[in-house]
Amino acid sequence: MTTDPGTALVTGASRGLGAAIARALARDGLSVALNFFHDRTAAEKLRLEIAESGGRAELFQADVTHEAEARDLHDRVTATFGGVDVLVLNATGPQPLIPVEELHWRDMLDQLEFFVKSPLLLAQAVIPGMKQRGHGRIVHIGSEVVELGAPYSSAYVAAKGAQLGLTRSWARELGEHGITVNLVAPGWIPTERHDGVPDEEKAAYAAGVPAGHLGVAGDVAEAVAFLASRRAAFVTGQKLAVNGGNTLT
Ligand SMILES: NC(=O)c1ccc[n+]([C@@H]2O[C@H](COP(=O)([O-])OP(=O)(O)OC[C@H]3O[C@@H](n4cnc5c(N)ncnc54)[C@H](OP(=O)(O)O)[C@@H]3O)[C@@H](O)[C@H]2O)c1
């Protein structure tokens, strides 16, 4: 068995949880393909940071919800690094709050594009190589909202629920090929896009969390790093909540 940890493709790695996940995987010795869409500057900053800490990362711009771009992304990563051993499905678009009476089918599709279509396109691209090598890791980034429900977010919640369904079915289909498929379900982890949220709102959420505080992006990254590693070889089809116990039943 090779000891090379291989290559990880992290979608939406220019900021937020994706950037933290990329940092952790690079720290663990993986070559990291940093996917971004709009923000090349942020992605380049992260690439330099990883390189300065002795890691290896390259930038790959692509709209991961677009069929041809997703396939081309995989081809470019493979041409650069030789294949994808770890696929982290993290990218998200806007998550607008919309009351159910005002929800259009297009709003549903907008979320399904990120959490069903894009995972499908990228999984279909990486699976042949993973099967050939007899090893692979697919890690979805889901959300605790599937358990909690979240008002005015039913399109997002439905799509995140669907992602959990993909996780379980793919785990059964791919297990015999040495490919594990798991889902990390974060609680609310304020990232750059939450910069304008008042502290009182954060405190109110934290008050209901058994751990008594909000998590940080690194908490999610460590869970992904474990599931991406050889240490997690016998873990598949699972949802790992990283939310300080917020979905304890
Ligand atoms: N943060 C939380 O509280 C939380 C809680 C539960 C679950 N999650 C889940 O965790 C994941 C990351 O969330 P986040 O808060 O870190 O999000 P974020 O800060 O908004 O980052 C989103 C990332 O996705 C990229 N992106 C957007 N559209 C894209 C496209 N079409 N193709 C490729 N990349 C695209 C963005 O890149 P550019 O900026 O370069 O366009 C950015 O890097 C999501 O799946 C989210 O649902 C987050």
CSV table of C-alpha atoms and ligand atoms in Angstrom, one decimal:
chain,number,residue,atom,x,y,z
A,1,MET,CA,0.0,0.0,0.0
A,2,THR,CA,1.3,3.4,-0.9
A,3,THR,CA,1.9,5.9,1.9
A,4,ASP,CA,1.4,8.9,-0.4
A,5,PRO,CA,-1.8,10.6,1.0
A,6,GLY,CA,-2.6,11.6,-2.6
A,7,THR,CA,-4.6,14.5,-4.0
A,8,ALA,CA,-7.7,16.2,-2.7
A,9,LEU,CA,-10.1,18.3,-4.7
A,10,VAL,CA,-11.9,20.8,-2.5
A,11,THR,CA,-14.8,22.7,-4.1
A,12,GLY,CA,-15.4,26.2,-3.0
A,13,ALA,CA,-12.0,26.5,-1.3
A,14,SER,CA,-11.4,30.2,-1.7
A,15,ARG,CA,-12.9,31.1,1.7
A,16,GLY,CA,-15.0,29.8,4.6
A,17,LEU,CA,-15.1,26.1,5.5
A,18,GLY,CA,-13.6,25.1,2.2
A,19,ALA,CA,-10.4,27.2,2.8
A,20,ALA,CA,-10.0,25.6,6.3
A,21,ILE,CA,-10.6,22.1,4.9
A,22,ALA,CA,-7.9,22.8,2.2
A,23,ARG,CA,-5.4,24.0,4.9
A,24,ALA,CA,-6.0,20.8,7.0
A,25,LEU,CA,-5.6,18.4,4.1
A,26,ALA,CA,-2.4,20.2,2.9
A,27,ARG,CA,-1.1,20.0,6.4
A,28,ASP,CA,-1.7,16.2,6.3
A,29,GLY,CA,0.4,16.0,3.2
A,30,LEU,CA,-2.2,15.9,0.5
A,31,SER,CA,-1.7,17.8,-2.7
A,32,VAL,CA,-4.7,20.1,-2.8
A,33,ALA,CA,-6.7,21.3,-5.8
A,34,LEU,CA,-8.2,24.6,-4.7
A,35,ASN,CA,-11.4,25.1,-6.6
A,36,PHE,CA,-12.9,28.7,-6.7
A,37,PHE,CA,-15.4,30.5,-8.9
A,38,HIS,CA,-15.2,34.3,-8.5
A,39,ASP,CA,-12.5,35.1,-6.0
A,40,ARG,CA,-9.1,34.3,-7.5
A,41,THR,CA,-7.4,36.8,-5.1
A,42,ALA,CA,-8.6,34.9,-2.0
A,43,ALA,CA,-7.8,31.5,-3.6
A,44,GLU,CA,-4.3,32.7,-4.5
A,45,LYS,CA,-3.7,34.0,-1.0
A,46,LEU,CA,-4.6,30.6,0.4
A,47,ARG,CA,-2.3,28.8,-2.2
A,48,LEU,CA,0.6,31.0,-1.1
A,49,GLU,CA,-0.1,30.3,2.6
A,50,ILE,CA,-0.2,26.6,2.0
A,51,ALA,CA,3.0,26.8,-0.1
A,52,GLU,CA,4.8,28.8,2.6
A,53,SER,CA,3.9,26.1,5.2
A,54,GLY,CA,5.5,23.5,3.0
A,55,GLY,CA,2.3,22.2,1.4
A,56,ARG,CA,1.3,21.8,-2.2
A,57,ALA,CA,-1.8,23.4,-3.7
A,58,GLU,CA,-2.9,24.7,-7.1
A,59,LEU,CA,-5.8,26.9,-8.2
A,60,PHE,CA,-8.6,25.6,-10.4
A,61,GLN,CA,-11.3,28.0,-11.4
A,62,ALA,CA,-14.6,26.4,-12.3
A,63,ASP,CA,-18.4,26.7,-11.8
A,64,VAL,CA,-18.9,23.3,-10.3
A,65,THR,CA,-22.6,23.3,-11.1
A,66,HIS,CA,-21.9,23.5,-14.8
A,67,GLU,CA,-21.6,20.1,-16.5
A,68,ALA,CA,-18.8,20.8,-18.9
A,69,GLU,CA,-16.9,22.9,-16.4
A,70,ALA,CA,-17.1,20.2,-13.7
A,71,ARG,CA,-15.7,17.6,-16.1
A,72,ASP,CA,-13.0,19.9,-17.3
A,73,LEU,CA,-12.1,20.7,-13.7
A,74,HIS,CA,-11.5,17.0,-13.0
A,75,ASP,CA,-9.4,16.7,-16.2
A,76,ARG,CA,-7.2,19.6,-15.3
A,77,VAL,CA,-6.7,18.4,-11.7
A,78,THR,CA,-5.8,15.0,-13.0
A,79,ALA,CA,-3.4,16.5,-15.6
A,80,THR,CA,-1.7,18.4,-12.8
A,81,PHE,CA,-1.7,15.9,-9.9
A,82,GLY,CA,-2.3,12.6,-11.6
A,83,GLY,CA,-5.8,11.9,-10.2
A,84,VAL,CA,-8.2,12.7,-7.4
A,85,ASP,CA,-8.1,10.5,-4.3
A,86,VAL,CA,-10.2,12.7,-2.0
A,87,LEU,CA,-13.2,14.7,-3.3
A,88,VAL,CA,-14.7,17.3,-0.8
A,89,LEU,CA,-18.1,18.6,-2.0
A,90,ASN,CA,-18.2,21.9,-0.2
A,91,ALA,CA,-19.2,24.7,-2.6
A,92,THR,CA,-22.3,26.7,-2.0
A,93,GLY,CA,-24.1,29.5,-3.7
A,94,PRO,CA,-26.4,32.0,-2.0
A,95,GLN,CA,-28.8,30.6,0.5
A,96,PRO,CA,-31.7,33.1,0.4
A,97,LEU,CA,-34.5,33.1,3.0
A,98,ILE,CA,-37.8,32.6,1.2
A,99,PRO,CA,-41.2,31.8,2.8
A,100,VAL,CA,-42.7,28.6,1.5
A,101,GLU,CA,-45.7,30.5,-0.1
A,102,GLU,CA,-43.2,32.5,-2.2
A,103,LEU,CA,-40.9,29.7,-3.2
A,104,HIS,CA,-40.5,28.9,-6.9
A,105,TRP,CA,-39.3,25.7,-8.4
A,106,ARG,CA,-36.3,27.6,-9.7
A,107,ASP,CA,-35.3,28.3,-6.0
A,108,MET,CA,-35.3,24.6,-5.4
A,109,LEU,CA,-33.2,24.0,-8.5
A,110,ASP,CA,-30.7,26.6,-7.4
A,111,GLN,CA,-30.0,24.6,-4.3
A,112,LEU,CA,-30.1,21.2,-6.0
A,113,GLU,CA,-27.5,22.5,-8.5
A,114,PHE,CA,-25.0,22.8,-5.7
A,115,PHE,CA,-25.9,19.8,-3.5
A,116,VAL,CA,-27.1,17.2,-5.9
A,117,LYS,CA,-26.1,18.0,-9.5
A,118,SER,CA,-22.6,19.2,-8.8
A,119,PRO,CA,-21.8,16.3,-6.4
A,120,LEU,CA,-23.1,13.9,-9.1
A,121,LEU,CA,-21.0,15.4,-11.9
A,122,LEU,CA,-17.8,15.4,-9.8
A,123,ALA,CA,-18.4,12.0,-8.3
A,124,GLN,CA,-19.0,10.5,-11.8
A,125,ALA,CA,-15.7,12.1,-12.9
A,126,VAL,CA,-13.6,10.8,-10.0
A,127,ILE,CA,-15.0,7.4,-9.5
A,128,PRO,CA,-13.4,5.6,-12.4
A,129,GLY,CA,-9.9,6.6,-11.2
A,130,MET,CA,-10.7,5.7,-7.6
A,131,LYS,CA,-12.0,2.3,-8.7
A,132,GLN,CA,-8.8,1.7,-10.7
A,133,ARG,CA,-6.7,2.6,-7.7
A,134,GLY,CA,-9.0,0.6,-5.3
A,135,HIS,CA,-9.1,3.6,-3.0
A,136,GLY,CA,-11.1,6.8,-2.7
A,137,ARG,CA,-12.7,9.2,-0.3
A,138,ILE,CA,-15.8,11.3,-1.0
A,139,VAL,CA,-16.8,13.8,1.7
A,140,HIS,CA,-20.0,15.8,1.4
A,141,ILE,CA,-20.4,18.9,3.5
A,142,GLY,CA,-24.0,18.8,4.6
A,143,SER,CA,-25.7,20.7,7.4
A,144,GLU,CA,-27.4,20.2,10.7
A,145,VAL,CA,-30.5,21.9,9.3
A,146,VAL,CA,-31.7,18.5,7.9
A,147,GLU,CA,-32.3,17.5,11.6
A,148,LEU,CA,-33.4,20.9,12.9
A,149,GLY,CA,-35.4,22.2,10.0
A,150,ALA,CA,-34.8,25.9,9.3
A,151,PRO,CA,-37.6,28.3,8.6
A,152,TYR,CA,-37.6,30.1,5.2
A,153,SER,CA,-34.9,27.7,4.0
A,154,SER,CA,-36.8,24.8,2.8
A,155,ALA,CA,-35.1,24.7,-0.6
A,156,TYR,CA,-31.7,24.6,1.1
A,157,VAL,CA,-32.8,22.0,3.7
A,158,ALA,CA,-34.3,19.8,1.0
A,159,ALA,CA,-31.2,19.9,-1.0
A,160,LYS,CA,-29.0,19.2,2.0
A,161,GLY,CA,-31.3,16.2,2.9
A,162,ALA,CA,-30.8,14.9,-0.7
A,163,GLN,CA,-27.1,15.1,-0.2
A,164,LEU,CA,-27.4,12.8,2.8
A,165,GLY,CA,-29.3,10.4,0.6
A,166,LEU,CA,-26.5,10.5,-2.0
A,167,THR,CA,-24.0,9.7,0.7
A,168,ARG,CA,-25.8,6.6,1.9
A,169,SER,CA,-26.6,5.2,-1.6
A,170,TRP,CA,-23.1,5.8,-2.9
A,171,ALA,CA,-21.5,4.3,0.2
A,172,ARG,CA,-23.4,1.0,-0.5
A,173,GLU,CA,-22.5,1.1,-4.2
A,174,LEU,CA,-18.8,2.0,-3.9
A,175,GLY,CA,-17.8,0.3,-0.7
A,176,GLU,CA,-16.4,-2.9,-2.3
A,177,HIS,CA,-14.0,-0.7,-4.4
A,178,GLY,CA,-12.3,0.8,-1.3
A,179,ILE,CA,-14.2,4.1,-1.8
A,180,THR,CA,-15.8,5.6,1.3
A,181,VAL,CA,-18.6,8.2,1.1
A,182,ASN,CA,-19.4,10.2,4.2
A,183,LEU,CA,-21.1,13.5,5.2
A,184,VAL,CA,-19.9,16.1,7.7
A,185,ALA,CA,-22.8,18.1,9.0
A,186,PRO,CA,-21.7,21.4,10.5
A,187,GLY,CA,-23.7,23.5,12.9
A,188,TRP,CA,-23.7,27.3,12.4
A,189,ILE,CA,-20.0,28.2,11.9
A,190,PRO,CA,-19.7,31.9,11.2
A,191,THR,CA,-17.5,32.5,8.2
A,192,GLU,CA,-16.7,35.6,6.1
A,193,ARG,CA,-20.2,35.7,4.7
A,194,HIS,CA,-21.7,36.1,8.2
A,195,ASP,CA,-19.5,39.1,9.1
A,196,GLY,CA,-22.6,41.4,9.4
A,197,VAL,CA,-24.5,39.1,11.7
A,198,PRO,CA,-25.0,40.8,15.1
A,199,ASP,CA,-23.2,39.3,18.1
A,200,GLU,CA,-26.5,38.8,19.9
A,201,GLU,CA,-27.7,36.5,17.2
A,202,LYS,CA,-24.5,34.4,17.5
A,203,ALA,CA,-24.9,34.3,21.3
A,204,ALA,CA,-28.6,33.2,21.0
A,205,TYR,CA,-27.6,30.3,18.8
A,206,ALA,CA,-24.6,29.4,21.1
A,207,ALA,CA,-26.9,29.4,24.1
A,208,GLY,CA,-28.7,26.3,22.7
A,209,VAL,CA,-25.6,24.4,21.9
A,210,PRO,CA,-24.6,21.8,24.5
A,211,ALA,CA,-20.9,22.8,24.1
A,212,GLY,CA,-21.9,26.3,25.0
A,213,HIS,CA,-20.2,28.1,22.2
A,214,LEU,CA,-20.0,28.4,18.4
A,215,GLY,CA,-17.6,26.2,16.4
A,216,VAL,CA,-14.9,27.4,14.1
A,217,ALA,CA,-14.1,26.4,10.5
A,218,GLY,CA,-11.1,24.3,11.8
A,219,ASP,CA,-13.6,22.1,13.7
A,220,VAL,CA,-15.2,21.0,10.4
A,221,ALA,CA,-11.8,20.8,8.7
A,222,GLU,CA,-10.5,18.3,11.3
A,223,ALA,CA,-13.6,16.0,10.8
A,224,VAL,CA,-13.0,16.1,7.1
A,225,ALA,CA,-9.3,15.4,7.5
A,226,PHE,CA,-10.1,12.3,9.5
A,227,LEU,CA,-12.7,11.0,7.0
A,228,ALA,CA,-10.3,11.7,4.1
A,229,SER,CA,-7.5,9.7,5.8
A,230,ARG,CA,-6.5,6.1,5.7
A,231,ARG,CA,-7.5,6.0,9.4
A,232,ALA,CA,-11.2,6.2,8.4
A,233,ALA,CA,-11.0,3.2,6.0
A,234,PHE,CA,-13.9,1.4,7.7
A,235,VAL,CA,-16.2,4.4,8.1
A,236,THR,CA,-18.7,4.9,5.3
A,237,GLY,CA,-22.2,6.1,4.7
A,238,GLN,CA,-22.1,8.1,7.9
A,239,LYS,CA,-23.2,11.6,8.9
A,240,LEU,CA,-20.8,13.2,11.3
A,241,ALA,CA,-22.3,16.2,13.1
A,242,VAL,CA,-19.8,18.9,14.0
A,243,ASN,CA,-22.0,21.2,16.0
A,244,GLY,CA,-21.2,21.0,19.7
A,245,GLY,CA,-24.0,18.5,20.2
A,246,ASN,CA,-26.7,20.7,18.8
A,247,THR,CA,-28.6,17.8,17.2
A,248,LEU,CA,-28.4,15.5,20.2
A,249,THR,CA,-31.7,13.6,20.5
B,1,LIG,N1,-20.8,28.2,7.6
B,1,LIG,C1,-21.8,27.5,8.1
B,1,LIG,O1,-22.4,27.9,9.1
B,1,LIG,C2,-22.3,26.2,7.5
B,1,LIG,C3,-23.2,25.5,8.3
B,1,LIG,C4,-23.7,24.3,7.7
B,1,LIG,C5,-23.3,23.9,6.5
B,1,LIG,N2,-22.4,24.7,5.8
B,1,LIG,C6,-22.0,24.2,4.4
B,1,LIG,O2,-20.6,24.3,4.3
B,1,LIG,C7,-20.3,24.5,3.0
B,1,LIG,C8,-19.4,25.8,2.9
B,1,LIG,O3,-20.1,26.9,3.5
B,1,LIG,P1,-19.4,28.3,3.8
B,1,LIG,O4,-20.2,28.9,4.9
B,1,LIG,O5,-17.9,28.0,4.0
B,1,LIG,O6,-19.6,29.0,2.4
B,1,LIG,P2,-19.0,30.4,1.8
B,1,LIG,O7,-18.1,31.0,2.8
B,1,LIG,O8,-20.1,31.1,1.3
B,1,LIG,O9,-18.1,29.8,0.6
B,1,LIG,C9,-18.6,29.4,-0.5
B,1,LIG,C10,-17.5,28.9,-1.4
B,1,LIG,O10,-18.2,28.3,-2.6
B,1,LIG,C11,-17.6,28.9,-3.7
B,1,LIG,N3,-18.5,28.9,-4.9
B,1,LIG,C12,-19.7,29.6,-5.0
B,1,LIG,N4,-20.3,29.3,-6.2
B,1,LIG,C13,-19.5,28.4,-6.8
B,1,LIG,C14,-19.5,27.7,-8.0
B,1,LIG,N5,-20.6,27.8,-8.8
B,1,LIG,N6,-18.5,26.8,-8.3
B,1,LIG,C15,-17.5,26.6,-7.5
B,1,LIG,N7,-17.4,27.3,-6.3
B,1,LIG,C16,-18.4,28.1,-6.0
B,1,LIG,C17,-17.1,30.2,-3.3
B,1,LIG,O11,-16.1,30.6,-4.2
B,1,LIG,P3,-15.9,32.1,-4.9
B,1,LIG,O12,-16.0,33.0,-3.7
B,1,LIG,O13,-14.5,32.0,-5.5
B,1,LIG,O14,-17.0,32.3,-5.9
B,1,LIG,C18,-16.6,30.0,-1.9
B,1,LIG,O15,-15.3,29.5,-1.9
B,1,LIG,C19,-21.6,24.7,2.2
B,1,LIG,O16,-21.9,23.5,1.6
B,1,LIG,C20,-22.6,25.0,3.3
B,1,LIG,O17,-23.9,24.7,2.9
B,1,LIG,C21,-22.0,25.8,6.2
